[in-house]
Short mmCIF file of C-alpha atoms in Angstrom, two decimals:
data_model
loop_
_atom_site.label_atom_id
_atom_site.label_comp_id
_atom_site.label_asym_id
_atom_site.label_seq_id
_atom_site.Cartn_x
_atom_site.Cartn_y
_atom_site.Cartn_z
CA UNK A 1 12.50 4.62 30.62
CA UNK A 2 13.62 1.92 27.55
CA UNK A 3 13.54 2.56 24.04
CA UNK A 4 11.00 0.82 22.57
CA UNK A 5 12.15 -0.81 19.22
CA UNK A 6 9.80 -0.93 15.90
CA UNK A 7 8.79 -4.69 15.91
CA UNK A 8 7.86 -3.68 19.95
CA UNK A 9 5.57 -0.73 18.88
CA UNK A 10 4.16 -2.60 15.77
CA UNK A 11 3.14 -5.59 18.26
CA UNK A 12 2.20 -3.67 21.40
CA UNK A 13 -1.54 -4.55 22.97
CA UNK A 14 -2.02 -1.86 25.08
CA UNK A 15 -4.82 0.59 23.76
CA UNK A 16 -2.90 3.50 23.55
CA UNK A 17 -0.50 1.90 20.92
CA UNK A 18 -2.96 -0.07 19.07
CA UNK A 19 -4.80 3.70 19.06
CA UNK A 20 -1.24 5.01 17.88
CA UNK A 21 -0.95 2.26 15.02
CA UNK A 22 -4.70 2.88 13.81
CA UNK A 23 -3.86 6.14 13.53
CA UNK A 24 -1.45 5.93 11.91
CA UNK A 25 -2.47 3.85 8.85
CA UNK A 26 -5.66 6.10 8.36
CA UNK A 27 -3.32 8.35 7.55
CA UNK A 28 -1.29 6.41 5.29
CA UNK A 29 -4.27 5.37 3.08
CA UNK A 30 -5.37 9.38 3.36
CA UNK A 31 -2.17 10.07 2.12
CA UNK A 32 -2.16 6.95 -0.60
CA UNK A 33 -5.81 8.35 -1.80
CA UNK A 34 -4.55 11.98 -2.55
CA UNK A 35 -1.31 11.02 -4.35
CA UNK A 36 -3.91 8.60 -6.54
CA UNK A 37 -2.87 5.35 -5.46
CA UNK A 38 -4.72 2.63 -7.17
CA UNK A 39 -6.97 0.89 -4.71
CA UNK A 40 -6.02 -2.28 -5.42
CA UNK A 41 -2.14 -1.17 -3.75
CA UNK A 42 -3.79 0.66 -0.57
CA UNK A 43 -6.06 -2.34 0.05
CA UNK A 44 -3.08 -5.15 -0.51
CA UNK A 45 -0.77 -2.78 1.62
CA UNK A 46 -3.41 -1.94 4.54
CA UNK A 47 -4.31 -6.03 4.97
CA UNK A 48 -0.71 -6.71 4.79
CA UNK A 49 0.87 -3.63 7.07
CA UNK A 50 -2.44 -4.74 9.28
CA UNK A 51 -0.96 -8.33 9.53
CA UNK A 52 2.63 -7.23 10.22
CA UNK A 53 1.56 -5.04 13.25
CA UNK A 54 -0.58 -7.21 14.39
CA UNK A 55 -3.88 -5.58 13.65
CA UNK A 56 -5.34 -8.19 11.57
CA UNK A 57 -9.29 -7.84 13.28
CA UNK A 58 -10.20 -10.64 10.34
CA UNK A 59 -10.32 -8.16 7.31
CA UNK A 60 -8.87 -10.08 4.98
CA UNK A 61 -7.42 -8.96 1.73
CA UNK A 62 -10.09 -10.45 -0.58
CA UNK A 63 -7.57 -9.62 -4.10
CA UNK A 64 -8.05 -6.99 -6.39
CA UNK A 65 -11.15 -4.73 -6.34
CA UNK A 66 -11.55 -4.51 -10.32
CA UNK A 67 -10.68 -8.03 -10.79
CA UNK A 68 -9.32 -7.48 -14.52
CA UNK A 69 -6.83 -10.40 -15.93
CA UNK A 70 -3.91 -7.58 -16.26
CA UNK A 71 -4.49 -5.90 -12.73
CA UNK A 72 -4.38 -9.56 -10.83
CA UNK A 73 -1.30 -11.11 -12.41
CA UNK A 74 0.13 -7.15 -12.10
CA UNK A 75 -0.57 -7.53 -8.14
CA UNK A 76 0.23 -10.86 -7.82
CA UNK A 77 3.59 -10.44 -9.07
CA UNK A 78 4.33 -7.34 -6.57
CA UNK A 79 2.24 -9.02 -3.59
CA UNK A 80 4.95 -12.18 -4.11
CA UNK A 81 8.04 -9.81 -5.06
CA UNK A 82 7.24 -7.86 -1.80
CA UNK A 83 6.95 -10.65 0.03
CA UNK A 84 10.78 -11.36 -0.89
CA UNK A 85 11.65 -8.14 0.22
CA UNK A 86 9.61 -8.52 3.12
CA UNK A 87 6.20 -6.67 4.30
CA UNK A 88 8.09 -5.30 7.34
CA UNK A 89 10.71 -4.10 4.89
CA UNK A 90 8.05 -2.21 3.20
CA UNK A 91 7.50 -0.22 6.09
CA UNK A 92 11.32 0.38 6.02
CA UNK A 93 11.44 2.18 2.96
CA UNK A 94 12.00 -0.99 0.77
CA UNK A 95 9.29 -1.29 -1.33
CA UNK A 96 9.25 -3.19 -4.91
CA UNK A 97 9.65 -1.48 -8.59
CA UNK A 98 6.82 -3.55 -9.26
CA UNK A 99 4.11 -1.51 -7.42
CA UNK A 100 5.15 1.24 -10.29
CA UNK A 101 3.81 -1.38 -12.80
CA UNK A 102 0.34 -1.76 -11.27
CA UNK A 103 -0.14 1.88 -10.72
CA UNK A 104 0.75 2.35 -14.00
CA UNK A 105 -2.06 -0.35 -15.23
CA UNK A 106 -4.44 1.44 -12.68
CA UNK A 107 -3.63 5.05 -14.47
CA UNK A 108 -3.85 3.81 -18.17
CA UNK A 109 -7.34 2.39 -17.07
CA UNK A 110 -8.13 5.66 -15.65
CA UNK A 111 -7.04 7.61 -18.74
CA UNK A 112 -9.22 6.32 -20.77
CA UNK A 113 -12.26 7.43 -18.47
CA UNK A 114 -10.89 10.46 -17.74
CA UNK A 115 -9.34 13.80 -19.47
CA UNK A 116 -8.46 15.51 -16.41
CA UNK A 117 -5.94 12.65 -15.35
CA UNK A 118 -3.03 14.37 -17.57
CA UNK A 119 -2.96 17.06 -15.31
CA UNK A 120 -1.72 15.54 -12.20
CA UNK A 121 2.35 14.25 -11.43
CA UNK A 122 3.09 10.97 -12.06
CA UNK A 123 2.60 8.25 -8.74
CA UNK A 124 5.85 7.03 -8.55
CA UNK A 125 6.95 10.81 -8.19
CA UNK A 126 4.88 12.00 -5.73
CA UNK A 127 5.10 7.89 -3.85
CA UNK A 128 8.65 8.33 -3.45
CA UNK A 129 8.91 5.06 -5.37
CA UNK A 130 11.81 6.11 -7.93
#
């Protein structure tokens, strides 16, 4: 039997990989949600990891979900960052500083609704990010 390689496994049609890949990004955004991830980084990432692996089914990333002025030129400038880096780099372990910035817009927005929020570790800890 061959090793398979990443970009083979990412771009794979038969059902038991695209099964494997589904999977496998359920549990990403499971794992995004309990670390606190703002939802405008899990949907930007899931449309854009979808694309990469070849599992755009014509979701498309529609922007940000709040739609404030700070959050879209906050996501627009990691979205295009990333990009440099590379989407498939993100699923490498290179991911931008600049995610760290929206989260960070995302949890000062929360704060202010929210007393509890003090209670929990900061994203970019738990994210792996710093």
């Amino acid at each position: 039997s061959t090793v398979e390689t990443a970009s083979h496994v990412r771009w794979c049609k038969a059902s038991v990989a695209q099964t494997f890949r589904r999977g496998r990004m359920e549990q990403l955004v499971r794992e995004l949600k309990g670390i606190n991830t703002a939802p405008e980084i899990i949907q930007c990432w899931r449309a854009q990891i979808a694309s990469v692996s070849g599992e755009g089914d014509g979701e498309a990333d529609t922007g940000p979900i709040c739609g404030t002025l700070g959050i879209n030129r906050l996501l627009g400038d990691a979205r295009r960052h990333q990009s440099v880096l590379s989407w498939e780099g993100l699923l490498q372990g290179r991911v931008s500083n600049l995610w760290t910035q929206v989260q960070a817009y995302h949890e000062h927005r929360n704060r202010q609704e929210t007393a509890s929020h003090g209670r929990r570790r900061p994203w970019d800890t738990q994210s792996g990010t710093t």
